[in-house]
Structure formats: structure tokens, C-alpha cells
Coordinates of C-alpha atoms in Angstrom, one line a residue:
X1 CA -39.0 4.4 -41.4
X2 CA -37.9 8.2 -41.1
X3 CA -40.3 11.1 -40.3
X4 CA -40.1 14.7 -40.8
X5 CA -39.1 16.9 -38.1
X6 CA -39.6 20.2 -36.8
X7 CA -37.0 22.9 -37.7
X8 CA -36.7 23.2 -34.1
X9 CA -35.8 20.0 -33.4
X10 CA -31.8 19.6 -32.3
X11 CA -29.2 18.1 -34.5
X12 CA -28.2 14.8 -34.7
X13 CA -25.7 13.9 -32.7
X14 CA -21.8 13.3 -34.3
X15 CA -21.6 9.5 -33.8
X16 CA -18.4 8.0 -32.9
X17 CA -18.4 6.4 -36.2
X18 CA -18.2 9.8 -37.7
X19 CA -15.7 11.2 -36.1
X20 CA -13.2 8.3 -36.6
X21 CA -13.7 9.0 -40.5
X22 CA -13.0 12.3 -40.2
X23 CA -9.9 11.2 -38.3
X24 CA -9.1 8.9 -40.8
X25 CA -9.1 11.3 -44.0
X26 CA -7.1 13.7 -42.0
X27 CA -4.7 11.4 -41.4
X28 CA -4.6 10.0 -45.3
X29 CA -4.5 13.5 -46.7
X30 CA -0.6 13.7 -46.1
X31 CA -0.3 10.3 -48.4
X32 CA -2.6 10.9 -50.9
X33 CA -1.2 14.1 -51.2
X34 CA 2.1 13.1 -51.9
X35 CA 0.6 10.2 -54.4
X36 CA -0.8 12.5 -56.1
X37 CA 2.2 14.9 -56.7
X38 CA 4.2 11.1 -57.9
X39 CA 1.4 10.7 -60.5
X40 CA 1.5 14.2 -61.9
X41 CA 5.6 14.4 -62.1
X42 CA 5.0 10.5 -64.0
X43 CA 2.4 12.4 -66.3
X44 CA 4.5 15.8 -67.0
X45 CA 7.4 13.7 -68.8
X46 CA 4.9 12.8 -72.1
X47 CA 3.5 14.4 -74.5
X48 CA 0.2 16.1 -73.4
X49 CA -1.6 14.9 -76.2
X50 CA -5.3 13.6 -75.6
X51 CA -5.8 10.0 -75.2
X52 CA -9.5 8.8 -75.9
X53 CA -9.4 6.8 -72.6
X54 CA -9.0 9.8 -70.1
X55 CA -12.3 10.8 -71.3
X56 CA -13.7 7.8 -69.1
X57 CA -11.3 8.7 -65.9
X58 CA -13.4 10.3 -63.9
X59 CA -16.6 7.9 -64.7
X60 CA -14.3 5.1 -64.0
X61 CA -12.7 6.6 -60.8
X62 CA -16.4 7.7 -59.6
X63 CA -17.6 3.8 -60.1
X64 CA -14.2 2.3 -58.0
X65 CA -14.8 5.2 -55.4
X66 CA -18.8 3.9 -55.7
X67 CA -17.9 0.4 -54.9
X68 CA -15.4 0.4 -52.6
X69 CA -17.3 2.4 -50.6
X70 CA -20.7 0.5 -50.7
X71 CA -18.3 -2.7 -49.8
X72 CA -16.7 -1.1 -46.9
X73 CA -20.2 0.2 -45.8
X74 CA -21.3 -3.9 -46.0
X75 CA -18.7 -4.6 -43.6
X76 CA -19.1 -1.9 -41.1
X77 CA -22.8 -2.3 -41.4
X78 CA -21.5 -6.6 -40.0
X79 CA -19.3 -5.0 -37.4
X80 CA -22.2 -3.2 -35.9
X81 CA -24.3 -5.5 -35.5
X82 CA -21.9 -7.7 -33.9
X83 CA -21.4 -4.7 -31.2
X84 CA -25.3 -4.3 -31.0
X85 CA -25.4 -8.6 -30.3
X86 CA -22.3 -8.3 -27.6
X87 CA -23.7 -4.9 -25.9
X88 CA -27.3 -6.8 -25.6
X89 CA -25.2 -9.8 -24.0
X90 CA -23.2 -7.6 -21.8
X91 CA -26.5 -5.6 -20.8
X92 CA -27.5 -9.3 -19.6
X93 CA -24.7 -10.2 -17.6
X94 CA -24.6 -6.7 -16.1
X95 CA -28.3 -7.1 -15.2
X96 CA -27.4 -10.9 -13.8
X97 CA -24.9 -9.2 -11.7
X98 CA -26.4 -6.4 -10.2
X99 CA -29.3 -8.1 -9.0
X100 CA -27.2 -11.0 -7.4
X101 CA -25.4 -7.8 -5.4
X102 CA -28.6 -6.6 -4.5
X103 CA -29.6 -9.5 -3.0
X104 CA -26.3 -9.8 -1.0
X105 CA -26.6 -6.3 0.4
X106 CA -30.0 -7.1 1.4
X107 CA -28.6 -10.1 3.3
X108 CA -25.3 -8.1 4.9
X109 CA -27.8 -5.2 6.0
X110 CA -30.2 -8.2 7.5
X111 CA -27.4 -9.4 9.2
X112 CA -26.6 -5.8 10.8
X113 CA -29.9 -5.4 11.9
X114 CA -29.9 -9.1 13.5
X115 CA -26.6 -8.2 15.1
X116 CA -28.1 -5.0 16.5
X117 CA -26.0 -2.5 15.7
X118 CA -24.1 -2.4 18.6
X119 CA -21.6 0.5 19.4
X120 CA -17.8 -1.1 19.7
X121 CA -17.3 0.8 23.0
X122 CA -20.5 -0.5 24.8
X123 CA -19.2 -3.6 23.8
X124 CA -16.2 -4.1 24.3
X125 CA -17.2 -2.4 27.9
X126 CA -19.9 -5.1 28.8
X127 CA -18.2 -7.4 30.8
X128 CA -19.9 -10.1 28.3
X129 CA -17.7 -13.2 27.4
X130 CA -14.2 -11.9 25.7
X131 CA -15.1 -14.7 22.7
X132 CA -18.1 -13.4 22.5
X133 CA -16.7 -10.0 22.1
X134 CA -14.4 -10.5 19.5
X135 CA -17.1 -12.8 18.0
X136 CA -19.2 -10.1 17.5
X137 CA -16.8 -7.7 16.5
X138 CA -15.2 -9.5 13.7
X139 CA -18.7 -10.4 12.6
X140 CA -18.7 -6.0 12.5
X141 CA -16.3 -5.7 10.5
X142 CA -16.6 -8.4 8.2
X143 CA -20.2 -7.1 7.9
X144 CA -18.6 -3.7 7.1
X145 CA -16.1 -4.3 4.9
X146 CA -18.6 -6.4 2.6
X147 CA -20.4 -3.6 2.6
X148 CA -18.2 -1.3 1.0
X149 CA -16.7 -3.9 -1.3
X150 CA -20.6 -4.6 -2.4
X151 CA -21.3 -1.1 -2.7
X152 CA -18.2 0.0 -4.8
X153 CA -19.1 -3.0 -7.3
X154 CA -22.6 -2.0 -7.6
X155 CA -21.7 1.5 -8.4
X156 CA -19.6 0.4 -10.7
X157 CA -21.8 -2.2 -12.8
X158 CA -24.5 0.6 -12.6
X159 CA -22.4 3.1 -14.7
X160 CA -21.4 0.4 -17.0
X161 CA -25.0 -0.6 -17.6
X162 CA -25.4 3.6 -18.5
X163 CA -22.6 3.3 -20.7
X164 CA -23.8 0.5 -23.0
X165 CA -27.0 2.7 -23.6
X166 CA -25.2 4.7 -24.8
X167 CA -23.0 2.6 -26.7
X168 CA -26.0 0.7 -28.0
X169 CA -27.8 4.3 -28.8
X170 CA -24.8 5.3 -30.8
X171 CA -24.6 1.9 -32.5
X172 CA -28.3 2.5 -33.9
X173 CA -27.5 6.2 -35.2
X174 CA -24.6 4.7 -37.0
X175 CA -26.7 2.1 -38.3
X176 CA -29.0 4.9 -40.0
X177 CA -26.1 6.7 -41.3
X178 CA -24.8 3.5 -43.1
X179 CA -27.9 2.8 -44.5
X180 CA -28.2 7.1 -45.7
X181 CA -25.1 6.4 -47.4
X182 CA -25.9 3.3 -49.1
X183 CA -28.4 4.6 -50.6
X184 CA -26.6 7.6 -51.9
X185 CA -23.5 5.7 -53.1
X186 CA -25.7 3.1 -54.9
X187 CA -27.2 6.3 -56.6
X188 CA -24.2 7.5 -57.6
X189 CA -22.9 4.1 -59.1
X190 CA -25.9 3.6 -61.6
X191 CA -25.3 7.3 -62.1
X192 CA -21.5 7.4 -63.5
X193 CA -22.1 3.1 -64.9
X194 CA -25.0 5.1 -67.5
X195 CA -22.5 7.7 -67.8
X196 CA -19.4 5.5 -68.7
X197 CA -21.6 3.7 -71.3
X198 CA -23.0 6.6 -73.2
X199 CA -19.0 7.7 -73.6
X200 CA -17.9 4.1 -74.7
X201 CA -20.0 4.4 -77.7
X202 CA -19.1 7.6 -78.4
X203 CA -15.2 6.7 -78.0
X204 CA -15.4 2.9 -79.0
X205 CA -13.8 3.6 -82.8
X206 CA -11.0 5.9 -81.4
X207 CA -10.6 3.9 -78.5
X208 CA -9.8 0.8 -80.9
X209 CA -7.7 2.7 -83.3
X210 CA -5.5 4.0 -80.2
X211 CA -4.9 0.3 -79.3
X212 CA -3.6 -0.4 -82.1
X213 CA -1.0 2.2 -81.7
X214 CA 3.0 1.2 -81.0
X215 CA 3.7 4.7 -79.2
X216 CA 0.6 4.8 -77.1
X217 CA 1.8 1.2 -76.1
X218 CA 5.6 2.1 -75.3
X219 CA 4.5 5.5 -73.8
X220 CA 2.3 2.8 -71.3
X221 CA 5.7 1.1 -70.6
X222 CA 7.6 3.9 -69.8
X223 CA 4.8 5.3 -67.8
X224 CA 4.7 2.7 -65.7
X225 CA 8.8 2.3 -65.1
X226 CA 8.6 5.8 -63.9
X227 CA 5.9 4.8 -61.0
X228 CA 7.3 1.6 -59.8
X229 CA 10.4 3.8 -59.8
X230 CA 9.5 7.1 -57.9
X231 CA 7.1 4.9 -55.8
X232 CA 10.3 2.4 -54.8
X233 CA 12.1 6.0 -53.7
X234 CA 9.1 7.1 -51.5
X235 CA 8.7 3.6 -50.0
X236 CA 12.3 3.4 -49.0
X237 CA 11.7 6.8 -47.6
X238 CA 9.0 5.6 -45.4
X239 CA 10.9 2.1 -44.2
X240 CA 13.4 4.5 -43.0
X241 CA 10.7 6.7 -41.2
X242 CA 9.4 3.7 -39.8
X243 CA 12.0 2.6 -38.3
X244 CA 13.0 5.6 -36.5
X245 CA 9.6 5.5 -35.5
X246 CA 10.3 2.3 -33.9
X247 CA 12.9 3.2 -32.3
X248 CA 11.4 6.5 -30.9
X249 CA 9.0 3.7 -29.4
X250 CA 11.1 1.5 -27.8
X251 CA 13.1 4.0 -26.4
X252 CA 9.4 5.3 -25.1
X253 CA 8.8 1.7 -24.3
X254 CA 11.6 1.1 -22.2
X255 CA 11.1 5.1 -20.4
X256 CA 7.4 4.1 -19.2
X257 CA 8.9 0.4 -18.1
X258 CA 11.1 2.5 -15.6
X259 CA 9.4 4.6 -14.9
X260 CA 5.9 2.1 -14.1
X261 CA 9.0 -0.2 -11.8
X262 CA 9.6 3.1 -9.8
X263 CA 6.1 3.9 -9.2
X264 CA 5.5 0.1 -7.9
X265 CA 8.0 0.3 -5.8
X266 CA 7.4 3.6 -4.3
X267 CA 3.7 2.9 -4.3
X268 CA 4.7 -0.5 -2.1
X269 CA 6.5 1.1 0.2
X270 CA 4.0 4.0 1.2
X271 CA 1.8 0.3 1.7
X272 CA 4.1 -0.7 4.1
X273 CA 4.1 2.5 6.2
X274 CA 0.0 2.7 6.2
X275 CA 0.0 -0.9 7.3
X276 CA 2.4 -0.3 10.2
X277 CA 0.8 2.9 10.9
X278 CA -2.3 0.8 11.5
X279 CA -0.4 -1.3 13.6
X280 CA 0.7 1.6 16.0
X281 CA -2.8 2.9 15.8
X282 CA -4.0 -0.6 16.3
X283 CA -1.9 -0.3 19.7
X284 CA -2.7 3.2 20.6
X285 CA -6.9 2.0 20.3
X286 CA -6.1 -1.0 22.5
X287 CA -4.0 1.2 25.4
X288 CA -7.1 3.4 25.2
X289 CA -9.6 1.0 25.9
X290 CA -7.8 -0.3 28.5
X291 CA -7.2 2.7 30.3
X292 CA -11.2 3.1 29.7
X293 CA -11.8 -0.5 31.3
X294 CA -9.5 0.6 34.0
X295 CA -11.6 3.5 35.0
X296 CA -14.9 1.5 35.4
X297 CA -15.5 0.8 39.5
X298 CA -14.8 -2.9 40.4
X299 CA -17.1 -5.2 39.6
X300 CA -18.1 -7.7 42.7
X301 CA -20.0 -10.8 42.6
X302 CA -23.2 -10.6 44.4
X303 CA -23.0 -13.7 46.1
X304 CA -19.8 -14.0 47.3
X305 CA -18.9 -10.0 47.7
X306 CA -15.8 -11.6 45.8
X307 CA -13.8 -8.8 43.3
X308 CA -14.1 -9.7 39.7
X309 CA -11.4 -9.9 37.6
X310 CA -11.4 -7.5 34.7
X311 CA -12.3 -8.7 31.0
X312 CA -9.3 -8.7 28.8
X313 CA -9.8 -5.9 26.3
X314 CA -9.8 -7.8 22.5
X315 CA -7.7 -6.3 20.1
X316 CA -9.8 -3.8 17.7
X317 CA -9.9 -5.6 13.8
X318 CA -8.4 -2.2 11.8
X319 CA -11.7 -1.2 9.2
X320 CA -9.4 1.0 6.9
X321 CA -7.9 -2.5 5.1
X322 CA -11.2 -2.3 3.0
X323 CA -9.6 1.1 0.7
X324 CA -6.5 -1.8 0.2
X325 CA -9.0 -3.6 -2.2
X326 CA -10.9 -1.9 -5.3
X327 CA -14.0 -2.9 -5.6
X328 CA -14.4 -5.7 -8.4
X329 CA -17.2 -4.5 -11.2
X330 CA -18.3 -7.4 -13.8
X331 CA -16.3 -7.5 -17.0
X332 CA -17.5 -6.5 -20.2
X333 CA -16.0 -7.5 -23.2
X334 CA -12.6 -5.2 -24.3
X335 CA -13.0 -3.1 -27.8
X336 CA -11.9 -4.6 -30.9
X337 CA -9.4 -2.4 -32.7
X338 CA -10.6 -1.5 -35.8
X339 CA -9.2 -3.3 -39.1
X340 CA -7.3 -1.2 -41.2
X341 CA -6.8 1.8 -39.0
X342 CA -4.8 4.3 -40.8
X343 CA -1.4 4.7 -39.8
X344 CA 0.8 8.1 -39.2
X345 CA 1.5 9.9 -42.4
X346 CA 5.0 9.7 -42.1
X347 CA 5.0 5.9 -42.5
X348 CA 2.2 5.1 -44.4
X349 CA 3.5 2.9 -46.9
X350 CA 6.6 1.5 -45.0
X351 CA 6.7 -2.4 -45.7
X352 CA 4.4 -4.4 -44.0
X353 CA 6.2 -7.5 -44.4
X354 CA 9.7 -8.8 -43.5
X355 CA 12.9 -8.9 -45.5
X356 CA 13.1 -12.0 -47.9
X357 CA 9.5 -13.3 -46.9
X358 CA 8.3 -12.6 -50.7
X359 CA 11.2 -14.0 -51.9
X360 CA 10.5 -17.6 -50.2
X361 CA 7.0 -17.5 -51.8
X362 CA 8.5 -17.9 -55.1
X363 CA 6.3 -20.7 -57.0
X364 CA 3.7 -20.8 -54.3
X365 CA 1.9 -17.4 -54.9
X366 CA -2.0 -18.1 -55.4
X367 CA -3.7 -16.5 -58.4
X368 CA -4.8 -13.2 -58.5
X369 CA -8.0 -14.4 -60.3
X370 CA -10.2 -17.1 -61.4
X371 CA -9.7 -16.8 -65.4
X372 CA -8.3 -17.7 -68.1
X373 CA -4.4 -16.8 -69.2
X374 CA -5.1 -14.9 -72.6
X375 CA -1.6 -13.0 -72.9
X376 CA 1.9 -14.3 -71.1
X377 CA 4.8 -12.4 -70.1
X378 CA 7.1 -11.5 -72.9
X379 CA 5.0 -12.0 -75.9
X380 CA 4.5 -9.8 -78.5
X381 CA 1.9 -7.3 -78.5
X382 CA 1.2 -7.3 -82.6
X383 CA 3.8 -5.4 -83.8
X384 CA 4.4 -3.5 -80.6
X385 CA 7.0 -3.8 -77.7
X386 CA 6.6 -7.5 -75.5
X387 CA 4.3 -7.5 -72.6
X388 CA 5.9 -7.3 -69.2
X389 CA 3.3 -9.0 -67.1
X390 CA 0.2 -10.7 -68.7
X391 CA -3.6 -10.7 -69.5
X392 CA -6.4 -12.3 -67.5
X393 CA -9.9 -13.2 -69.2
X394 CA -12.4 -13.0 -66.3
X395 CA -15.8 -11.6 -65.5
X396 CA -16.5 -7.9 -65.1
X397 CA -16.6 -7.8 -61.2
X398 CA -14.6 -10.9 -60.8
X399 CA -12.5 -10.5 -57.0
X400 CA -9.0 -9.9 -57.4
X401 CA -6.6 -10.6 -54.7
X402 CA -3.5 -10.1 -53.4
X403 CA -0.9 -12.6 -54.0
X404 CA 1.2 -12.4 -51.1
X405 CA 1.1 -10.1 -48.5
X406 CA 2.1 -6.3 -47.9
X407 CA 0.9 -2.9 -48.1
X408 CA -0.9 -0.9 -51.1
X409 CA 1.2 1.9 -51.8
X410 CA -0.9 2.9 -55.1
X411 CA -4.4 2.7 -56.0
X412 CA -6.0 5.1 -58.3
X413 CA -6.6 5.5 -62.3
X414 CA -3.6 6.2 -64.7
X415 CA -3.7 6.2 -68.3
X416 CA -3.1 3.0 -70.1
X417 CA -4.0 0.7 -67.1
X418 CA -7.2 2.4 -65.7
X419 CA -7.8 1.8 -62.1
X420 CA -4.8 0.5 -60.9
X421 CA -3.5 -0.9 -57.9
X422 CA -0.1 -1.7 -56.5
X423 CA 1.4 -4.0 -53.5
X424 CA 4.7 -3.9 -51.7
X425 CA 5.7 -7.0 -50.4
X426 CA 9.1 -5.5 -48.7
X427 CA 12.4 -6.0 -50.5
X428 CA 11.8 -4.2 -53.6
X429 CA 9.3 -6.5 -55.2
X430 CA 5.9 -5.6 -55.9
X431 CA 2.6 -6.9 -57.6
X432 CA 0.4 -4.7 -60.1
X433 CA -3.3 -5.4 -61.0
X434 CA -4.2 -3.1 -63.7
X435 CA -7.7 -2.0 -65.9
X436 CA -10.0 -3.1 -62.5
X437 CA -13.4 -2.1 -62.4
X438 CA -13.0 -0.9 -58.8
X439 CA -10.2 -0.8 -56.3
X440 CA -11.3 -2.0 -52.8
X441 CA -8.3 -0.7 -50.6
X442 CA -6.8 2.5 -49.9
X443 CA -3.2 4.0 -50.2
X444 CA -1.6 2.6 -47.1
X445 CA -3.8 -0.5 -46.3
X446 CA -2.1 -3.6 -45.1
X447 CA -3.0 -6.5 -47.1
X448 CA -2.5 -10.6 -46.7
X449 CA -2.6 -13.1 -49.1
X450 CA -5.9 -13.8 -50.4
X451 CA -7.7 -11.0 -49.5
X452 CA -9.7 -9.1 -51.9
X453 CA -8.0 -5.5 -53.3
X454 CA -10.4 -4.6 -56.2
X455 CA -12.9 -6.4 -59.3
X456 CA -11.9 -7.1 -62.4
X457 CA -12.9 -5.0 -65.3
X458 CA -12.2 -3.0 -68.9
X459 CA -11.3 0.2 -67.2
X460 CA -8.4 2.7 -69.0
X461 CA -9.7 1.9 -72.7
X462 CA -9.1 -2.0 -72.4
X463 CA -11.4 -4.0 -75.4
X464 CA -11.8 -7.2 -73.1
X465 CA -13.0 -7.6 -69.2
X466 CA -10.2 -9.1 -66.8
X467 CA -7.0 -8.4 -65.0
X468 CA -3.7 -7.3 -66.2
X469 CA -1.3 -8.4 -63.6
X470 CA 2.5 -7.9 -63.2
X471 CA 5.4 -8.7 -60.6
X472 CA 8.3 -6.2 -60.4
X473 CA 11.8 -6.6 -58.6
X474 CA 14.3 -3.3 -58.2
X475 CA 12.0 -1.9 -61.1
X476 CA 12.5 -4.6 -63.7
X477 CA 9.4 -6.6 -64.9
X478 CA 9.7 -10.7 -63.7
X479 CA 7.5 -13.5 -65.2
X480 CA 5.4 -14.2 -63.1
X481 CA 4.7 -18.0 -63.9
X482 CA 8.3 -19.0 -62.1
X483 CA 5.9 -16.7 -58.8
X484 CA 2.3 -17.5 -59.0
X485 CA 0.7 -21.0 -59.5
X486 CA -1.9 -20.3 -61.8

């Protein structure tokens, strides 16, 4: 439940969530940008005059805008929880941990305390057995090093348990804000659906009468030859972006390589001089203690007034080695990347997959939809031109999905084919789903095969509910039967 606050309560924090789509719609603006420039130089060479349908653009773009983003919200709202259950099981093991270093400490600083704490001096200057000695003082500096191995962990696991409250704290807030914004999209879908309706019975006799119409259904054709082919142009732009990009990255790659391979090797040898400078002051300690032993009076046994011999001085263990060895804190698990992630600009709709990989689908492709085939490729439309892809019967809201995959390089409303979506699958050949009810992925989005890109609908002026679907290779419509195993 929410509750009012004060107006002088502080502002909500900007959750990470937030601030990656802010991110993210700066880094799309450069794409959609340049879409929308394509579109409106496709538009400018037709006649301007009105076309009933483009009275329902916006209602129809405000619905696929609705729906993608209530679906997108569905699975972020999953991916959050997941973080919420793994950050409660980390919080667990961190706990596990600490508490089993805790009790270790306790034991080392029992240990100490049993050992008494001696000063190495005083013992090494006690005339006690030399085994005994050098008992005791690698017992010191075992006790020692643990020490600071123990500690260094602990502090360690203690700021990781401090950082998945706040992970976890963040997680909730982002939580509330997807459920702020379900609520406002599913508002605004009920909204512009009552909206679109009210229009279809205004428009439903012109909209039929418009249908019906050779010109409106050539001027369709030629608008969508001029997309696939400015859209072909702007994708070959980007493949060659990309793979200068790659290139810049490698060469990056292989500069970091170097330079990580000069840094190992310097850092090894600086570890050889520390360990031989221990050496030499490993010597310099043990002259010293023997010139201290050496300046202690003879001792003489009281019985026999006999001298006795002087204890060998034991070599010092060096207590520096510890800074050789980082403390080891408990793992937690890595962050998952996030799907999707938008990529530079630059290369936003370079191909996603290999030369000739579409080509060896040929005859395998799944359907787009679950339907029924109600107009083939190349048959007359009445007394108009021949279709150049063909006309799927399904449900409104049916999933669509991609054939093969590749990367959406359009996805928007156009006249003619309403919301409309468009795959590359590298090597000139793409795959258009036209008069969708909404388009689930963005400009730029990698797609595979199977996965869902928009629902079916009636959207652009279309009398029936499906999916109009077409395959394109070097601009020129293919039948896709001899493609896609319907």
C-alpha cells in the first residue's frame, strides 16, 4: 500500500533501473532518428492525399507503444524478482561465512593468548630448547598471518553484505516503479482501444471503399519497394560501421593484451626483488641476534662451574609474505548482462547474423503464426496488382514470431500495412510482418528464431484480424512457401 507523504519528505531516489533507460533512449535517439527521416523521404514521393486509415495512426501506434511496454514491464518485473531470490541467497551465504570467520578469529586470538604473547627477542634470548624456539615462533607467525588473512576476508564479506542491502533496497524501489507504470500504461491502452473503436465506425464505409481501390493498392507496393530499399542502403551503411568497429576493437584487444603481458612481467619481477630483499633482511635480522646473544655474559652450569655452550640463534620466519596473498572474500554471484542492451548508434542495425546463414534455412523456416493461409504470394488482389507476400487468418493478439534470426531494423506504423515490422537476416534478405496489433521489439533488437516480435491484428485499415507476411531478397518480393514450412 502507498501513503501520503509530507512535502518535506526527500525525493525518491533515481534507481538503477532508471537510469539505464534513460541510457537506453539516449542511445536509440540516433536510430530512430534516422528511421524516421527514411519514413518521411518514402512518404514525400506520393501524393499527399488523405487516406482514411491514417486517421487511426496514432490510436494504433499508442496501443503497440501500450503493449510492448506492459510486456517488457512483465519481464523486467521476472528479472527482479529473480535478483531479489539470488541477493536473499547471497545474504545467506555471506552470513554462513562470516560467522564461520568469527569463530576462527576467536580460536587464533585463543591460541595467542594460550601462547602468551611472548616478545620474539625475549625468546629467542631464553636459552630455552632451539626446537622449542622455533616451535613457538613459527606457531607466531602462523598465528599472525591467519590473522590478517581472516581479517582482510571478513572486512571484505562485511561490505558485500552492505552492498546487497542496497542492492536488495534498490530492487524493491524498482519493483514500485514497475508496478506505477503498469498501471499507467494499462490506462492508457483501454484509453486509445475506446478511441480506435469510436473512429472505426466512423471510417468503416470509407475505409472499405479505399480497399477496394487499384491505386491505393499499387501506391502500397511502391511504398514499400522504396523502404526495403533505403532501409537495404542504411543497413549496408551500418555492416560497414560495424566492422570498423570491430576492428577498432581488436586492435584495442590486442593493445590491452600487451600491454596486461608487460605489466605481469614487470609486476613479477619487482616480486622477485621484494622476496630477495627479505632474504638479505632475513640475514641482516639473524647477524643481529647473534651479535645480541653474543653480548649476553656466559652462561655456567651450577653444578659443574662448566661454560655453556651458546644456543644457536633460529632463523626469524619473514611476517611481510602475508601482503603476497589478498585476502579471499566469499563469492557472490556475477551480474547478468541485460538482454537486449542497446548497441552504439553507429551500428545499430548492422547484421546480426552471418553471411549465407538465412540462405541454408531455405524450406525450414517455422511459421510466423498459428493461422490459416487466406491469400498466397502472387495472386490476384481482385482486379488489382498480385500480392507479393501473403495473408494470415489469426486471432487479434495472436504472437508472431520471427522466422529466422537477425536484427529489427524497422518497427513502426506506415500507411497501407499499419504497424509494421521488419527483420534482417544478413545478406540482403529480410522478413516483413505487416497490419500487427502491437510490435514487441525495438529498432535495433537482436532477434532468434521463434521469438515473439509483435500480435497479430487489423491495424492500417485491414477488414480481417491476422498477419501479412513477406520475404524480400536484394529488394525483390520471394514466395515464401519454397522458405517457411507452414
Amino acid at each position: 500500500m502507498f501513503t501520503c507523504s509530507s512535502a518535506a519528505a526527500p525525493a525518491p531516489r533515481q534507481t538503477e533501473r532508471s537510469k539505464q533507460k534513460v541510457l537506453a533512449e539516449k542511445t536509440r535517439a540516433g536510430i530512430q532518428q534516422k528511421l524516421a527521416e527514411l519514413k518521411r523521404e518514402v512518404s514525400k514521393t506520393e501524393n499527399e492525399r488523405e487516406d482514411a486509415a491514417d486517421t487511426l495512426a496514432e490510436s494504433e501506434e499508442a496501443i503497440s507503444d501500450a503493449n510492448r511496454v506492459l510486456r517488457d514491464l512483465a519481464g523486467e518485473q521476472s528479472e527482479i524478482n529473480a535478483t531479489v531470490a539470488e541477493l536473499a541467497a547471497s545474504q545467506e551465504r555471506l552470513a554462513a561465512t562470516i560467522a564461520s570467520q568469527k569463530q576462527q578469529l576467536a580460536r587464533l586470538l585463543r591460541e595467542q593468548y594460550v601462547a602468551g604473547n611472548e616478545d620474539r627477542i625475549k625468546l629467542l634470548l631464553s636459552g630455552d630448547n632451539p626446537n622449542r624456539i622455533n616451535r613457538d615462533l613459527q606457531l607466531m607467525a602462523y598465528v599472525s598471518k591467519a590473522q590478517a588473512k581472516l581479517l582482510g576476508s571478513l572486512h571484505g564479506n562485511l561490505a558485500a553484505v552492505a552492498s546487497n542491502r542496497d542492492k536488495a533496497e534498490n530492487a524493491r524501489e524498482e519493483l514500485n516503479e514497475i508496478a506505477q507504470e503498469e498501471r499507467e500504461q494499462k490506462a492508457v491502452l483501454e484509453k486509445e482501444k475506446a478511441r480506435r473503436a469510436a473512429l472505426l465506425g466512423s471510417l468503416s464505409n470509407r475505409l472499405a471503399e479505399q480497399r477496394k481501390e487499384i491505386g491505393g493498392l499499387e501506391r502500397d507496393e511502391q511504398r514499400m519497394a522504396g523502404l526495403v530499399d533505403k532501409l537495404s542502403k542504411l543497413i549496408k551503411e551500418q555492416a560497414e560501421a560495424a566492422a570498423a568497429e570491430r576492428r577498432r576493437q581488436e586492435a584495442l584487444a590486442a593493445a590491452r593484451a600487451k600491454a596486461a603481458e608487460q605489466a605481469r612481467l614487470l609486476a613479477a619481477a619487482k616480486k622477485a626483488e621484494r622476496k630477495a630483499e627479505r632474504e638479505r633482511e632475513r640475514e641482516r635480522e639473524r647477524e643481529r641476534l647473534a651479535r645480541e646473544a653474543a653480548k649476553q655474559p656466559p652462561k655456567v652450569d651450577p653444578r659443574t662451574g662448566a661454560r655453556i655452550a651458546p644456543v644457536p640463534v633460529p632463523v626469524p620466519v619473514p611476517m611481510d609474505t602475508v601482503d603476497d596473498e589478498p585476502p579471499v572474500v566469499a563469492q557472490t554471484p556475477e551480474p547478468k548482462p541485460e538482454p537486449g542492451a542497446p548497441r552504439k548508434p553507429d551500428i545499430a542495425l548492422a547484421p546480426a547474423m552471418p553471411e549465407g546463414a538465412f540462405a541454408s534455412l531455405r524450406g525450414k523456416l517455422r511459421a510466423p503464426i498459428s493461422g490459416k493461409l487466406a491469400a498466397r504470394f502472387g495472386a490476384k488482389r481482385g482486379s488489382g496488382p498480385s500480392w507479393k507476400g501473403m495473408f494470415i487468418k489469426a486471432d487479434e493478439g495472436s504472437e508472431v514470431r520471427a522466422v529466422a534470426g537477425g536484427r529489427v531494423v524497422f518497427a513502426r506504423w506506415m500507411r497501407g500495412f499499419g504497424n509494421l515490422i521488419l527483420v534482417d537476416h544478413g545478406s540482403e534478405y529480410l522478413s516483413i510482418y505487416g497490419n500487427n496489433q502491437a510490435l514487441l521489439r525495438r529498432e535495433g533488437d537482436a532477434v532468434k528464431g521463434g521469438d515473439p516480435i509483435a500480435s497479430a491484428g487489423n491495424t492500417g485499415g485491414n477488414e480481417e484480424s491476422g498477419l501479412y507476411f513477406e520475404i524480400r531478397h536484394k529488394g525483390a518480393a520471394v514466395d515464401p512457401a519454397g522458405w517457411v514450412n507452414f
